[in-house]
Amino acid sequence: RAAGRALMAILEARGLNKSFGAVTAAADINVSVAADTVVGLIGGNGAGKTTFINMITGYLKPDTGTVHYEGRDITQLVPRRVTQLGMCRSFQIPQLFNSLTVRENLRVALGVVVLGGHKWASGATLAANQVDAAADDALRRFGLDADRDKPASVLPEGVRKVLDIAMAMVVKPKILLLDEPTSGVSAGEKFAIMEMVMTAVRAERVTILFVEHDMEIVSRYTQRVFA
């Protein structure tokens, strides 16, 4: 089964182009990501890496080209629908509720799943009375227990990054897109953070595509690299 999944493309971008006025942000991007793999996307500042992530997750529409997820054309879908299908992302600048605690941020993310009647990518559902248990499980898996009652506003950047990723994972996606997960993180923290995140995410057999400028991180954790 694992070998079969490895041969199947879970995500394909075909001929993606995006311009902002006279500036070309992405030109003829063709990418195929196999299921159950870890893939890195590298490039200099302004190379269009985040633009690419935004296009495949619905935050931007390409001028031309298509995005296919599990064989389905999702090019015109809105971000919420893309998430519901099982493709989630973190952000270069963590998108957190700063006035809420770490645990409350996770409960909000889980509440969106419940209130939206959302099914996890596995097809399972989450009942309202299971939210607390699911939040506590995420705290444990992502090493956030010690910070559970701290407001997100006081967290160091590395912990903010981890919380953002943990919130993306609560819908149990099939593919996770990480936008520069170690940017703003000290050199002494980056490997510990990536090790913990990769262990938690890969334990659920989630395909990972991450944008990263740190070649040490890319060489250690990816199986394939796009540039």
Short mmCIF file of C-alpha atoms in Angstrom, two decimals, residues 109-220:
data_model
loop_
_atom_site.label_atom_id
_atom_site.label_comp_id
_atom_site.label_asym_id
_atom_site.label_seq_id
_atom_site.Cartn_x
_atom_site.Cartn_y
_atom_site.Cartn_z
CA ALA A 109 -9.24 25.87 15.15
CA LEU A 110 -11.05 22.71 16.25
CA GLY A 111 -14.28 24.66 16.76
CA VAL A 112 -14.22 25.76 13.14
CA VAL A 113 -14.13 22.09 12.20
CA VAL A 114 -17.09 21.27 14.45
CA LEU A 115 -19.25 24.31 13.73
CA GLY A 116 -18.59 24.06 10.02
CA GLY A 117 -19.72 20.44 9.98
CA HIS A 118 -16.31 19.65 8.54
CA LYS A 119 -15.17 16.08 8.02
CA TRP A 120 -11.52 15.32 8.46
CA ALA A 121 -9.68 14.18 5.36
CA SER A 122 -9.95 10.63 6.70
CA GLY A 123 -13.75 10.94 6.59
CA ALA A 124 -14.09 10.99 10.39
CA THR A 125 -15.96 13.72 12.23
CA LEU A 126 -15.34 15.51 15.52
CA ALA A 127 -18.13 16.00 18.05
CA ALA A 128 -18.33 19.16 20.16
CA ASN A 129 -17.61 17.23 23.35
CA GLN A 130 -14.37 15.92 21.85
CA VAL A 131 -12.80 19.35 21.25
CA ASP A 132 -11.03 19.59 24.62
CA ALA A 133 -9.52 16.13 24.28
CA ALA A 134 -8.39 16.86 20.72
CA ALA A 135 -6.82 20.16 21.79
CA ASP A 136 -4.94 18.46 24.62
CA ASP A 137 -3.72 15.77 22.24
CA ALA A 138 -2.38 18.45 19.87
CA LEU A 139 -0.63 20.19 22.79
CA ARG A 140 1.12 16.95 23.62
CA ARG A 141 2.07 15.93 20.07
CA PHE A 142 3.54 19.32 19.22
CA GLY A 143 5.34 19.87 22.52
CA LEU A 144 3.16 22.81 23.54
CA ASP A 145 1.99 21.59 26.96
CA ALA A 146 4.31 23.88 28.90
CA ASP A 147 2.89 26.92 27.08
CA ARG A 148 -0.78 25.85 27.09
CA ASP A 149 -2.02 28.75 29.26
CA LYS A 150 0.19 31.49 27.84
CA PRO A 151 -1.29 34.14 25.51
CA ALA A 152 -0.03 33.68 21.97
CA SER A 153 1.24 37.28 22.04
CA VAL A 154 4.04 36.43 24.51
CA LEU A 155 5.33 33.31 22.76
CA PRO A 156 8.82 33.27 21.21
CA GLU A 157 8.84 33.02 17.43
CA GLY A 158 9.72 29.34 17.37
CA VAL A 159 6.73 28.40 19.52
CA ARG A 160 4.46 30.65 17.45
CA LYS A 161 5.56 28.75 14.34
CA VAL A 162 4.82 25.41 15.98
CA LEU A 163 1.38 26.56 17.15
CA ASP A 164 0.52 27.77 13.65
CA ILE A 165 1.46 24.35 12.26
CA ALA A 166 -0.47 22.55 15.01
CA MET A 167 -3.57 24.59 14.14
CA ALA A 168 -3.18 23.61 10.49
CA MET A 169 -2.99 19.96 11.49
CA VAL A 170 -6.22 19.81 13.51
CA VAL A 171 -8.28 18.94 10.43
CA LYS A 172 -6.02 15.95 9.86
CA PRO A 173 -4.99 16.88 6.30
CA LYS A 174 -3.53 14.61 3.67
CA ILE A 175 -0.99 17.23 2.59
CA LEU A 176 0.57 20.04 4.64
CA LEU A 177 2.24 23.07 3.10
CA LEU A 178 4.78 24.86 5.31
CA ASP A 179 5.84 28.38 4.32
CA GLU A 180 9.37 28.96 5.69
CA PRO A 181 8.84 27.11 8.98
CA THR A 182 12.21 28.20 10.42
CA SER A 183 12.27 31.86 9.34
CA GLY A 184 12.75 34.12 12.34
CA VAL A 185 13.84 31.17 14.48
CA SER A 186 17.28 31.17 16.10
CA ALA A 187 19.96 28.85 14.75
CA GLY A 188 19.98 26.99 18.05
CA GLU A 189 16.24 26.27 17.89
CA LYS A 190 15.64 25.43 14.26
CA PHE A 191 16.60 21.75 14.25
CA ALA A 192 14.78 20.99 17.50
CA ILE A 193 11.63 22.65 16.16
CA MET A 194 11.80 20.91 12.79
CA GLU A 195 12.50 17.54 14.39
CA MET A 196 9.48 17.82 16.64
CA VAL A 197 7.19 19.10 13.87
CA MET A 198 8.31 16.51 11.33
CA THR A 199 7.92 13.69 13.85
CA ALA A 200 4.39 14.79 14.76
CA VAL A 201 3.28 15.32 11.17
CA ARG A 202 4.90 12.28 9.59
CA ALA A 203 3.47 10.02 12.29
CA GLU A 204 0.12 10.63 10.57
CA ARG A 205 1.52 9.84 7.10
CA VAL A 206 0.89 13.39 5.90
CA THR A 207 2.59 14.50 2.69
CA ILE A 208 4.70 17.63 3.26
CA LEU A 209 5.73 20.39 0.87
CA PHE A 210 7.74 23.11 2.51
CA VAL A 211 9.22 26.35 1.31
CA GLU A 212 12.56 27.03 2.96
CA HIS A 213 15.65 29.16 2.45
CA ASP A 214 17.82 27.28 4.96
CA MET A 215 19.71 24.63 2.98
CA GLU A 216 20.70 22.74 6.15
CA ILE A 217 17.02 22.18 6.89
CA VAL A 218 16.25 21.27 3.28
CA SER A 219 19.08 18.74 3.01
CA ARG A 220 18.20 17.07 6.31
#
